CSV table of C-alpha atoms in Angstrom, one decimal:
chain,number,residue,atom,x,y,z
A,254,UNK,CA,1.6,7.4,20.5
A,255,UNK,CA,1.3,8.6,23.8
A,256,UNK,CA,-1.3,11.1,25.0
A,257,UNK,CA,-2.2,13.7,27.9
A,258,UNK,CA,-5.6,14.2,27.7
A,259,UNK,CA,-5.7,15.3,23.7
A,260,UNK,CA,-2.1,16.0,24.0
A,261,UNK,CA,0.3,14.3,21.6
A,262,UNK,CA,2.9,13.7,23.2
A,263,UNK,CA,6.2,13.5,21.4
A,264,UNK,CA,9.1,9.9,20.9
A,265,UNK,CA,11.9,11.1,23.0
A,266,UNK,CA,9.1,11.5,25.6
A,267,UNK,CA,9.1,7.6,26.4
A,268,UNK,CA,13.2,7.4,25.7
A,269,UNK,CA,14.3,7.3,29.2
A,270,UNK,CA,18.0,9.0,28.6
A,271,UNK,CA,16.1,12.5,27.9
A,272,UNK,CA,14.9,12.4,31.9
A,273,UNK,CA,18.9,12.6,33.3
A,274,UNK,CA,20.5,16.0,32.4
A,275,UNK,CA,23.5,14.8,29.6
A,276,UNK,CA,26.7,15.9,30.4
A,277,UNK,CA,28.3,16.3,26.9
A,278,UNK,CA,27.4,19.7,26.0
A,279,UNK,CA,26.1,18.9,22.3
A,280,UNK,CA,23.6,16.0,23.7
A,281,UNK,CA,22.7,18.2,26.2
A,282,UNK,CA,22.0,21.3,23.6
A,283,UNK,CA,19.7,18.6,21.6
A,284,UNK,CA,18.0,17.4,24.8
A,285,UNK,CA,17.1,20.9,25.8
A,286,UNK,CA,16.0,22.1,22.6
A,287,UNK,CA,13.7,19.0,22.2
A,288,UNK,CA,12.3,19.8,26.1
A,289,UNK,CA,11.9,23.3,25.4
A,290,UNK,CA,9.7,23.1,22.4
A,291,UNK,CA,8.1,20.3,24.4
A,292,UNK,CA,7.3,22.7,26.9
A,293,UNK,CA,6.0,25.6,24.9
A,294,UNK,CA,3.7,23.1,23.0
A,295,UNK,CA,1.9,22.1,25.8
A,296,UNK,CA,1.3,25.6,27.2
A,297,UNK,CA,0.4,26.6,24.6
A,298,UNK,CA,-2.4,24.0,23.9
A,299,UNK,CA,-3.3,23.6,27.4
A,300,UNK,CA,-3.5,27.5,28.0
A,301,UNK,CA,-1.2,27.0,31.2
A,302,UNK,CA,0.9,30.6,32.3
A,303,UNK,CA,2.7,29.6,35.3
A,304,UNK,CA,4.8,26.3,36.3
A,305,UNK,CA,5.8,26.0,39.7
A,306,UNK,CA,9.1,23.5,39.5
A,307,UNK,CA,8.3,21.5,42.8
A,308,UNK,CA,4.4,20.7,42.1
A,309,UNK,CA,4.0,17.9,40.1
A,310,UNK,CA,3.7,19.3,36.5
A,311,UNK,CA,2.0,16.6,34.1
A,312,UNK,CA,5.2,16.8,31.4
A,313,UNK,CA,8.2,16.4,34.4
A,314,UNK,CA,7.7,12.5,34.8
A,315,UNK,CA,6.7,9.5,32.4
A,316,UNK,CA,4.7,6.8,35.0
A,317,UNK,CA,4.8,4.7,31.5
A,318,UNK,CA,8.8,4.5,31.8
A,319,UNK,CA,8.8,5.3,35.7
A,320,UNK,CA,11.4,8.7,35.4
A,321,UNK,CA,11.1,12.0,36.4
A,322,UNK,CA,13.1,14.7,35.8
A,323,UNK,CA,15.8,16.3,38.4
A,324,UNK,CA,15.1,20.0,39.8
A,325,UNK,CA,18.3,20.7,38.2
A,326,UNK,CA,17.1,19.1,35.0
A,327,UNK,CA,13.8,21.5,34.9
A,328,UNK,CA,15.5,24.5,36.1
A,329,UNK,CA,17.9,23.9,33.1
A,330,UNK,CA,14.7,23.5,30.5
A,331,UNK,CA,12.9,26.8,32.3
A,332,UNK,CA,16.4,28.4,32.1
A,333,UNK,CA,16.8,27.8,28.6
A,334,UNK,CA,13.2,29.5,27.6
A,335,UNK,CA,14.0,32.3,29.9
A,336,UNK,CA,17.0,32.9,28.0
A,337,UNK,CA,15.3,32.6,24.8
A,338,UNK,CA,12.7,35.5,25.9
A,339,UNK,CA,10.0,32.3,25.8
A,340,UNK,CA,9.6,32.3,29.8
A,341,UNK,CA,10.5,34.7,33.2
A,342,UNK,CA,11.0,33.5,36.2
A,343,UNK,CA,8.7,35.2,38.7
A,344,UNK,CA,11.0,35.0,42.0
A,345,UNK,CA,14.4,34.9,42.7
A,346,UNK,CA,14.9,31.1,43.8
A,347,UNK,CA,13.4,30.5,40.4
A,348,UNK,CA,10.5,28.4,41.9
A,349,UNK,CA,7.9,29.7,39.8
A,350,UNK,CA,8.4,30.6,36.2
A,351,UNK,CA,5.7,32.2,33.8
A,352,UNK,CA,5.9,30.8,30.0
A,353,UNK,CA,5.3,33.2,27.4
A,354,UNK,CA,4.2,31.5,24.3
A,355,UNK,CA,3.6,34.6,22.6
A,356,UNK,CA,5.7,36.8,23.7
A,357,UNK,CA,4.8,39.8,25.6
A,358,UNK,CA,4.4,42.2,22.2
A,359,UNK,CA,2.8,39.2,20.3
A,360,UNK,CA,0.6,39.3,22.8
A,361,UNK,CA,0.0,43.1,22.9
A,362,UNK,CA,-0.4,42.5,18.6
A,363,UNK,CA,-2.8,40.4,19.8
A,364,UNK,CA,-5.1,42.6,21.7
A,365,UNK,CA,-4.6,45.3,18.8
A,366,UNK,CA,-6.5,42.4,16.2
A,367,UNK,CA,-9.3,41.9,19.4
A,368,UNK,CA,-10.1,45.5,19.5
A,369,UNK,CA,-10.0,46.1,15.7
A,370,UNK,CA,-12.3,43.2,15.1
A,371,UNK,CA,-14.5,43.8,17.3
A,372,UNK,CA,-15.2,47.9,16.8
A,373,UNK,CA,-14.0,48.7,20.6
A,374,UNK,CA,-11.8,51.3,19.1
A,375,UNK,CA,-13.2,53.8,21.0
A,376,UNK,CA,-14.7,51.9,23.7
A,377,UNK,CA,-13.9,50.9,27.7
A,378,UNK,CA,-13.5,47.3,28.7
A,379,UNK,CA,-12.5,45.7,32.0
A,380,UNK,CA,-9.4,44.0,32.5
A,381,UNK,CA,-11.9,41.0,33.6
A,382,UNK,CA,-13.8,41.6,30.3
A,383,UNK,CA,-10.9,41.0,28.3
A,384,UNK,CA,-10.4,37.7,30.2
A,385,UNK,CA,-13.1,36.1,30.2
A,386,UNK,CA,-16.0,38.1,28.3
A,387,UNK,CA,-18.6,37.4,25.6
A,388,UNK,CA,-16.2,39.4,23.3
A,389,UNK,CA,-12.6,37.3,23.6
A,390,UNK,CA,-14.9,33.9,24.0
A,391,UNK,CA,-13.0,31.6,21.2
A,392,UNK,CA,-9.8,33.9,20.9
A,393,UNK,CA,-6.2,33.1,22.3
A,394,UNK,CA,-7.0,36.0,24.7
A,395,UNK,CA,-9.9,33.9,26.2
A,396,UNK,CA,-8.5,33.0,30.0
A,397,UNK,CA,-5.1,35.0,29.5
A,398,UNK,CA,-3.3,34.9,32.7
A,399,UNK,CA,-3.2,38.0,34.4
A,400,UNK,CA,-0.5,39.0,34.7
A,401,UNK,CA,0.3,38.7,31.0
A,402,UNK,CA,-2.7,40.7,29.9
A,403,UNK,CA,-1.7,43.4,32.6
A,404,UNK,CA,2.0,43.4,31.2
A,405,UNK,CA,0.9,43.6,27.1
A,406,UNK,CA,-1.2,46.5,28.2
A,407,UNK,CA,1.4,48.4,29.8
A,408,UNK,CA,3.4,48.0,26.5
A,409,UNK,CA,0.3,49.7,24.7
A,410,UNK,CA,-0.6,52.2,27.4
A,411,UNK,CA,3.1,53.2,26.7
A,412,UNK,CA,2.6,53.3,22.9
A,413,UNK,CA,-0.1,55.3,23.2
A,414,UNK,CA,-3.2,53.0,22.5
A,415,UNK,CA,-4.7,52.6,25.5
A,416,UNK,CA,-5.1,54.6,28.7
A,417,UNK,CA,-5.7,51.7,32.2
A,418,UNK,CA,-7.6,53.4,34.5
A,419,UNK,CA,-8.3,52.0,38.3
A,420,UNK,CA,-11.4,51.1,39.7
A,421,UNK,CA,-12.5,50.9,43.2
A,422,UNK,CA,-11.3,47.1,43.7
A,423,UNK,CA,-8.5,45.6,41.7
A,424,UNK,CA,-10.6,43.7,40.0
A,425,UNK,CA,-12.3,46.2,38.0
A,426,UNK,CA,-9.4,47.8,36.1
A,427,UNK,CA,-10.3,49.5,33.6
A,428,UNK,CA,-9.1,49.8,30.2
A,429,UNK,CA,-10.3,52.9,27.8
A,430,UNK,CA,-8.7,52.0,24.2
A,431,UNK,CA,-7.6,54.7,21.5
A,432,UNK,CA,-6.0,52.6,18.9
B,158,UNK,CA,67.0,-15.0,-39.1
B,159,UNK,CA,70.3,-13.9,-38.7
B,160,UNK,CA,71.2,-10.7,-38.9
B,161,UNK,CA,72.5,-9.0,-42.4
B,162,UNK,CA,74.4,-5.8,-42.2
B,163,UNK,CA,73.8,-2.7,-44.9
B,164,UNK,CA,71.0,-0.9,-45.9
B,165,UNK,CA,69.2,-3.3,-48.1
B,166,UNK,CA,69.0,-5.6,-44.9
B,167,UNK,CA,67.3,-2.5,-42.7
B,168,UNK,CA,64.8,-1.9,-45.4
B,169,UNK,CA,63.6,-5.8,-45.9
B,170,UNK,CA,63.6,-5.7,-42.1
B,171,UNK,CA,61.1,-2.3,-41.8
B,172,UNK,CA,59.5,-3.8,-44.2
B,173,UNK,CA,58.7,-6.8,-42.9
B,174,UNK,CA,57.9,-5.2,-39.2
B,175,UNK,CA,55.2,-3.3,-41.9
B,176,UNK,CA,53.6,-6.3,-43.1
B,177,UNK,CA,53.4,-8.2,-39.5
B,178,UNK,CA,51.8,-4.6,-37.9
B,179,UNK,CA,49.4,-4.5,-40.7
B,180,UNK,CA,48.1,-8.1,-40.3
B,181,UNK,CA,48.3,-7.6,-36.6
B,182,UNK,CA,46.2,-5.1,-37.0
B,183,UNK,CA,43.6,-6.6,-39.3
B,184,UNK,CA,43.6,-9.4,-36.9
B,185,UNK,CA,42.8,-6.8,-33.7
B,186,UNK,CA,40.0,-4.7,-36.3
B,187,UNK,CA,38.7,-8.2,-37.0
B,188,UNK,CA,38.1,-8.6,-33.1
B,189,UNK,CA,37.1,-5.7,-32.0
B,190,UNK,CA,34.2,-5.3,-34.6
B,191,UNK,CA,33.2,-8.8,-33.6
B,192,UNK,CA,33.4,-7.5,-29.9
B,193,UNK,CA,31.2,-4.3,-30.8
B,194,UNK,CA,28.8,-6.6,-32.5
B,195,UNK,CA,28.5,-8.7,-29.9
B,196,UNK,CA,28.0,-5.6,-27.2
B,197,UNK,CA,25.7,-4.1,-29.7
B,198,UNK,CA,23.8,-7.4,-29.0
B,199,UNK,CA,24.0,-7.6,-25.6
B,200,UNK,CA,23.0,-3.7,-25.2
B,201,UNK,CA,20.1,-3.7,-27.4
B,202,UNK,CA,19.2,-6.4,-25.2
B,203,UNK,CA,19.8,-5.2,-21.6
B,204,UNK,CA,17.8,-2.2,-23.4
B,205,UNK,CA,15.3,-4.2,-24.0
B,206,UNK,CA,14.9,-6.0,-20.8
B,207,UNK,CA,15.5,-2.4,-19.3
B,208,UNK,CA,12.6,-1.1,-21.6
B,209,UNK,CA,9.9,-4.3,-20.8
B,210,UNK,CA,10.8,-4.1,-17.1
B,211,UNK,CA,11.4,-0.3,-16.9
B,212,UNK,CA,8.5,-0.4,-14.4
B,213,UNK,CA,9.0,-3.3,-12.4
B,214,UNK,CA,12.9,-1.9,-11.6
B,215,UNK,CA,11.5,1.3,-10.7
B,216,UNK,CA,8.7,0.3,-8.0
B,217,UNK,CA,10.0,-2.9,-7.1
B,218,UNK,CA,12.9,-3.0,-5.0
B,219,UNK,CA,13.6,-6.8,-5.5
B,220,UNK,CA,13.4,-7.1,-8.7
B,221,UNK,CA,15.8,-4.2,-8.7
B,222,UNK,CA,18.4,-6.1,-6.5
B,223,UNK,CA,17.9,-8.9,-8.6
B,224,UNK,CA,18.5,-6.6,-12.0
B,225,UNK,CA,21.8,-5.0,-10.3
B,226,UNK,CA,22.9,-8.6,-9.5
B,227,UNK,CA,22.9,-9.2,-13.1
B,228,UNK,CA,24.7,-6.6,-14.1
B,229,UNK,CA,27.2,-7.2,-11.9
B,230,UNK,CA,27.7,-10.1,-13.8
B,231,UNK,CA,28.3,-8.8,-17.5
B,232,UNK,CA,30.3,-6.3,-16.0
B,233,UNK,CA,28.3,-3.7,-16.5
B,234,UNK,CA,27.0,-0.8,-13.5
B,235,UNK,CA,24.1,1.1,-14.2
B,236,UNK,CA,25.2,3.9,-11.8
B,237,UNK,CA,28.5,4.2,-13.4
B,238,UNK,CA,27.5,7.2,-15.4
B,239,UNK,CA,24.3,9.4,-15.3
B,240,UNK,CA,24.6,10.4,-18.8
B,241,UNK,CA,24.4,6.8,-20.2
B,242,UNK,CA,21.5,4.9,-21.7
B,243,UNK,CA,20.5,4.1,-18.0
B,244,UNK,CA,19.9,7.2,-17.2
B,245,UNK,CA,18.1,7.5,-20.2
B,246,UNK,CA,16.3,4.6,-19.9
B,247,UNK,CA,15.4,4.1,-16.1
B,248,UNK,CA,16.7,7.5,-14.9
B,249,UNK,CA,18.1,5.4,-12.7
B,250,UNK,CA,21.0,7.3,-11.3
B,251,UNK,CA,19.0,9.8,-10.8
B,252,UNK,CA,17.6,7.3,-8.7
B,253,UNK,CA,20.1,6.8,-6.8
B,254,UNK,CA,21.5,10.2,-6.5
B,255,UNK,CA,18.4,11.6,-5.2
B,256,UNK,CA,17.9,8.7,-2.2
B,257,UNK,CA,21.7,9.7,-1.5
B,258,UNK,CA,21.5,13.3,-0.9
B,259,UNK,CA,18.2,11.7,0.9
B,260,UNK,CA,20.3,9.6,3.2
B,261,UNK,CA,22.8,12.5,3.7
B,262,UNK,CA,19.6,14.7,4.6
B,263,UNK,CA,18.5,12.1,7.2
B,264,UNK,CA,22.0,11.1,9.0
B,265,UNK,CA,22.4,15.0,9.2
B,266,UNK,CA,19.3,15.8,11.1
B,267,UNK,CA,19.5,12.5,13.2
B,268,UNK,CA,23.4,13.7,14.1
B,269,UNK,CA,22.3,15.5,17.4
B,270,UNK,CA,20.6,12.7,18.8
B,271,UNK,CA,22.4,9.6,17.5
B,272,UNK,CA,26.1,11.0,17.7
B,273,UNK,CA,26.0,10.1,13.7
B,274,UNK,CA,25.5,6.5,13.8
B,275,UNK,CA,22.1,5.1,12.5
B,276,UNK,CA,20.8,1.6,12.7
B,277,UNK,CA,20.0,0.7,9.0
B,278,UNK,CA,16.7,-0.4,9.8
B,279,UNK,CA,15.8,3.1,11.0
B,280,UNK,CA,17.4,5.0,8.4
B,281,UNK,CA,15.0,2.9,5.9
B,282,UNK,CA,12.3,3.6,8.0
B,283,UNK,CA,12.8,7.9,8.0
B,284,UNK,CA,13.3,7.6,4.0
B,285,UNK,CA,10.2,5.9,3.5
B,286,UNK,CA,8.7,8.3,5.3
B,287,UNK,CA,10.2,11.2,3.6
B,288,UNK,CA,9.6,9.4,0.3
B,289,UNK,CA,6.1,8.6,1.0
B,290,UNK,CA,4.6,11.3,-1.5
B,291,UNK,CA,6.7,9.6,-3.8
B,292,UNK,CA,5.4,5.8,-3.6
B,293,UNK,CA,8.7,4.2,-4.4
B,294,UNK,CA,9.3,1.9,-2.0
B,295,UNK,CA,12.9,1.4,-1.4
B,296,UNK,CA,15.2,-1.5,0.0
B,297,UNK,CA,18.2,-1.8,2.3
B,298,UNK,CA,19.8,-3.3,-0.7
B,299,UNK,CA,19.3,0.0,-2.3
B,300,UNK,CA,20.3,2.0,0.6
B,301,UNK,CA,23.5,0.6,0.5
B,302,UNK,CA,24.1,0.7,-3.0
B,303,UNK,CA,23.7,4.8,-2.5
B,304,UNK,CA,25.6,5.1,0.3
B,305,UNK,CA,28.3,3.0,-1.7
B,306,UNK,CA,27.6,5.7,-4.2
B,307,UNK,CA,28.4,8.2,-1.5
B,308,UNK,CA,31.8,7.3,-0.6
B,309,UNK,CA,33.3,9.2,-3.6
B,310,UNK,CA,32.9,12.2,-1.6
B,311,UNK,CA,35.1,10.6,1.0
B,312,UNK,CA,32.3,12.6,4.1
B,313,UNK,CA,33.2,9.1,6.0
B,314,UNK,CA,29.7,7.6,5.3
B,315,UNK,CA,30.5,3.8,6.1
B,316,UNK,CA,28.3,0.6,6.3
B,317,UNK,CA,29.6,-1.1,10.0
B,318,UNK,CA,28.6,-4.3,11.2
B,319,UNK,CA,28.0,-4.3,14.7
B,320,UNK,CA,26.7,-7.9,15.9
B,321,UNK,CA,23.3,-8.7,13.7
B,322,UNK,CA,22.7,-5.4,13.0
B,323,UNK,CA,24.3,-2.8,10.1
B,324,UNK,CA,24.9,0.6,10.9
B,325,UNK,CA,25.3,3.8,9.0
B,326,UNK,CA,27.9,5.9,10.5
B,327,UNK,CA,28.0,9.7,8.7
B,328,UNK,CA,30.7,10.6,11.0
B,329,UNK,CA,34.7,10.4,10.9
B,330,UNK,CA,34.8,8.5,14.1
B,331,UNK,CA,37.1,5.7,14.5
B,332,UNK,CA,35.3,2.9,16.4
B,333,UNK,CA,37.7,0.5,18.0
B,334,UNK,CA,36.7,-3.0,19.2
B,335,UNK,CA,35.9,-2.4,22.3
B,336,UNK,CA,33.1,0.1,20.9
B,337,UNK,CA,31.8,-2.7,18.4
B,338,UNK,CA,31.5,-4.7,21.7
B,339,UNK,CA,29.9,-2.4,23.8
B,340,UNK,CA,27.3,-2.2,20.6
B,341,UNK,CA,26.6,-5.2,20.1
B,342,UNK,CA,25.6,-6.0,23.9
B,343,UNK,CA,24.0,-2.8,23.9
B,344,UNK,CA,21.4,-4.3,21.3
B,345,UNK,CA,19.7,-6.4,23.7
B,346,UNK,CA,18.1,-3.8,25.6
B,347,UNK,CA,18.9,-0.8,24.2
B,348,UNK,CA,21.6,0.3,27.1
B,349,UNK,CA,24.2,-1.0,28.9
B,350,UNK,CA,25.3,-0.4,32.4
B,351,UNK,CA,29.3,-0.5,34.1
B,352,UNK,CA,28.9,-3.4,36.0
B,353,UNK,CA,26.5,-5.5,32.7
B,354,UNK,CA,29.7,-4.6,30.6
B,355,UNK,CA,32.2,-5.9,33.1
B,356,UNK,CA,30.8,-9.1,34.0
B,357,UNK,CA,29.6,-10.0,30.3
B,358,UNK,CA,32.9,-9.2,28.3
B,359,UNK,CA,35.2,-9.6,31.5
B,360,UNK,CA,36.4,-6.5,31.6
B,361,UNK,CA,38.2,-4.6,34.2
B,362,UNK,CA,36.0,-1.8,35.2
B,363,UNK,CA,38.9,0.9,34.1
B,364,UNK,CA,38.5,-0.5,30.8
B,365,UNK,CA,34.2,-0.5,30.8
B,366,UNK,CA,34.3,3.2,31.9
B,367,UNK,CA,37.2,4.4,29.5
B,368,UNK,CA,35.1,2.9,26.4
B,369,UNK,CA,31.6,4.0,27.5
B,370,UNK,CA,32.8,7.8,28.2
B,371,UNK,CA,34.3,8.0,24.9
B,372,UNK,CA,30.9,6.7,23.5
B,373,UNK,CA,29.6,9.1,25.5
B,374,UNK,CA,31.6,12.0,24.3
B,375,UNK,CA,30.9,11.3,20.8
B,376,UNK,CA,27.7,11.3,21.3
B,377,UNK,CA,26.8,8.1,20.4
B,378,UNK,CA,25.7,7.2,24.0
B,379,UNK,CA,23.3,8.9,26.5
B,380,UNK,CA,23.2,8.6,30.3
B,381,UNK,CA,20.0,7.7,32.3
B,382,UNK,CA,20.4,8.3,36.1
B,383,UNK,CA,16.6,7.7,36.4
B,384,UNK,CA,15.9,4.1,37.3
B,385,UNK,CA,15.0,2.7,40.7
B,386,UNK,CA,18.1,0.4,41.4
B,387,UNK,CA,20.1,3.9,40.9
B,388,UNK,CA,23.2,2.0,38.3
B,389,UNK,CA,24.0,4.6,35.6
B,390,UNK,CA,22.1,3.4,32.4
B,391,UNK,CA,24.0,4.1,29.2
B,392,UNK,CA,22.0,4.4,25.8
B,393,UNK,CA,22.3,3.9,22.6
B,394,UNK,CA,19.9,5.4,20.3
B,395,UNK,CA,21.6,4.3,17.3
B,396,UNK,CA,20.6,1.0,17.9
B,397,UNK,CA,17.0,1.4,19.8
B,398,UNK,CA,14.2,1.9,17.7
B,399,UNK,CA,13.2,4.8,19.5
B,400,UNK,CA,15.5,6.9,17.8
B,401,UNK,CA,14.0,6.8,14.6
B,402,UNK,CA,10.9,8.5,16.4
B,403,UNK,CA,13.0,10.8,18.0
B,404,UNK,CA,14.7,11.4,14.3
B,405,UNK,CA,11.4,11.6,12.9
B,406,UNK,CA,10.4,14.3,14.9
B,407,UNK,CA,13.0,16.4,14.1
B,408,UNK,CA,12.8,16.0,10.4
């Protein structure tokens, strides 16, 4: 089997049919369904946030079978996560697109277990802290992508959990939890 | 005889017919019990091969051809019936019945990517590996006498030959010649292109394109726009190995 780094990389992956965009809608459902848990997989392992469709993204071409795949082929993946609430689109020409393996409430959940586990009930944290600290080291939230952390904290500042605080430059947010 | 009038003569008559239906029918009890004595033979027999071998049927999927073989000869099939001695004995329909609904499991959750037509090499391949916890090993031979088994349901599930190859097609589609063709050049490489079917079958190219979009619409063919000399590729996973990855994946 094929590898990227310590990625397994899945069959259809070396079929070179699964590169073109099918035109008969139920091929095309399979292909995309097998592209976007391909996608998600990968992320997820790899920890990456953001793809940016026109830089060379490791999963868009197979050197082994020489294809890549079309714009319009991963715009349609990207699409199809968007639309399943698994990925956003961060601009309108839909040139970047932010994948949410967990999304944006899983990952709030997430920060809910952190604090609990660690006694920071009561206690204030950086939004750098939470990102790369001693306390997250070995957790999913360990190198969260900004953005991300900054959007499942809004949810809990909203619920109530947590107040976010600024600090003098935007890197030293500040978070004081209440949960 | 010639016939008498009155009654007399109609009573010597019935009784007569009497006489010849009861030795006629001494004659047939005569057979028959030398008939059931005979099968009583031959099944304590069979039973008894059945019994020594019960093992060697089971694991071995030769020596199970082989045993079906035979039967087929006396007449007798073991997957007639589930509640005979066979059952019974080998639990064999069981047997079978299970690595049907098997074959129906795996044709169903290949469908999306093979248009519902598997190679019968790779439908062996995703049973064993289904099967694996249950160290059977099965045969082609015995895929086909389940899917056999299957057409009682009348789902469609057909054994085609397509060149050297058998396929396993689980849906109602109606292949036509020109298909088979296309199939069985398709084998060679695993795709075909417009031009490749044109030159090799002498086609008109009307007649390439009109076949390879209907195996496209079926789903039983997939496009690849990728490679460098820019011709359309069209693929056929039912009869690349790669689909039985691509199934297995998905299982």
């Amino acid at each position: 089997m094929q590898k990227l780094g310590e990625f397994k990389l899945p069959n259809f992956f070396n079929y070179p049919p699964y590169f073109t965009l099918q035109p008969v809608r139920e091929t095309r459902e399979k292909q995309i369904q097998l592209w976007k848990e391909l996608i998600i997989d990968f992320c997820r392992t790899q920890k990456i946030f953001v793809i940016a469709l026109e830089v060379d993204f490791p999963l868009f071409s197979n050197a082994a079978i020489e294809r890549s795949l079309s714009h319009e082929a991963r715009e349609a993946f990207l699409s199809a996560l968007v639309s399943d609430g698994r990925a956003e689109w961060m601009d309108k020409g839909h040139r970047k697109c932010l994948v949410l393996w967990h999304r944006i409430q899983d990952w709030a959940d997430l920060i809910v277990n952190f604090v609990k586990e660690n006694g920071l009930e009561d206690s204030v944290m950086t939004v750098e802290e939470i990102r790369s600290g001693v306390e997250s080291r070995g957790t999913e939230l360990h190198g969260i992508d900004r953005t991300v952390l900054m959007r499942a904290l809004k949810v809990l500042e909203h619920k109530g959990k947590l107040a976010i605080f600024k600090g003098t430059s935007a890197d030293d947010e500040g978070v004081k939890f209440s949960v | 005889m010639r016939r008498r009038p009155g009654i007399g003569g109609l009573q010597n008559a019935a009784v007569a017919r009497d006489q010849y239906r009861l030795l006629g029918e001494n004659v047939a009890k005569l057979r028959t019990d030398l008939m059931k004595e005979q099968l009583a033979t031959f099944r304590s027999q069979l039973e008894d091969f059945a019994r020594k071998h019960k093992n060697d049927i089971r694991k071995n999927p030769a020596f199970r051809a082989q045993f079906h073989e035979m039967c087929a000869k006396v007449g007798v099939d073991p997957l007639a019936s589930n509640k005979g001695f066979w059952a019974e004995l080998l639990g064999i329909g069981d047997f079978y019945y299970e690595l049907g609904v098997q074959i129906i499991e795996v044709c169903l959750a290949t469908r999306p990517h093979n248009g519902g037509l598997i190679s019968l090499d790779d439908l062996c391949k995703l049973l064993g590996q289904r099967r694996k916890a249950v160290r059977e090993t099965i045969s082609e031979d015995d895929c086909l006498r389940a899917i056999s088994k299957l057409k009682v349901l009348g789902s469609g599930f057909e054994v085609i030959t397509v060149g050297k190859r058998k396929l396993v097609r689980s849906v109602p589609t109606e292949l036509n010649k020109d298909h088979n063709e296309i199939l069985e050049l398709a084998q060679a490489q695993g795709f075909v292109t417009v031009d490749e079917v044109q030159r090799r079958l002498n086609w008109s190219s009307g007649r390439a394109t009109d076949a390879l979009e209907t195996l496209l619409e079926e789903g039983l063919a997939m496009i690849d726009d990728g490679h460098r000399d820019g011709k359309r590729r069209y693929w056929f996973p039912c009869v690349s190995s790669v689909s039985s990855y691509v199934g297995a994946d998905t299982l």
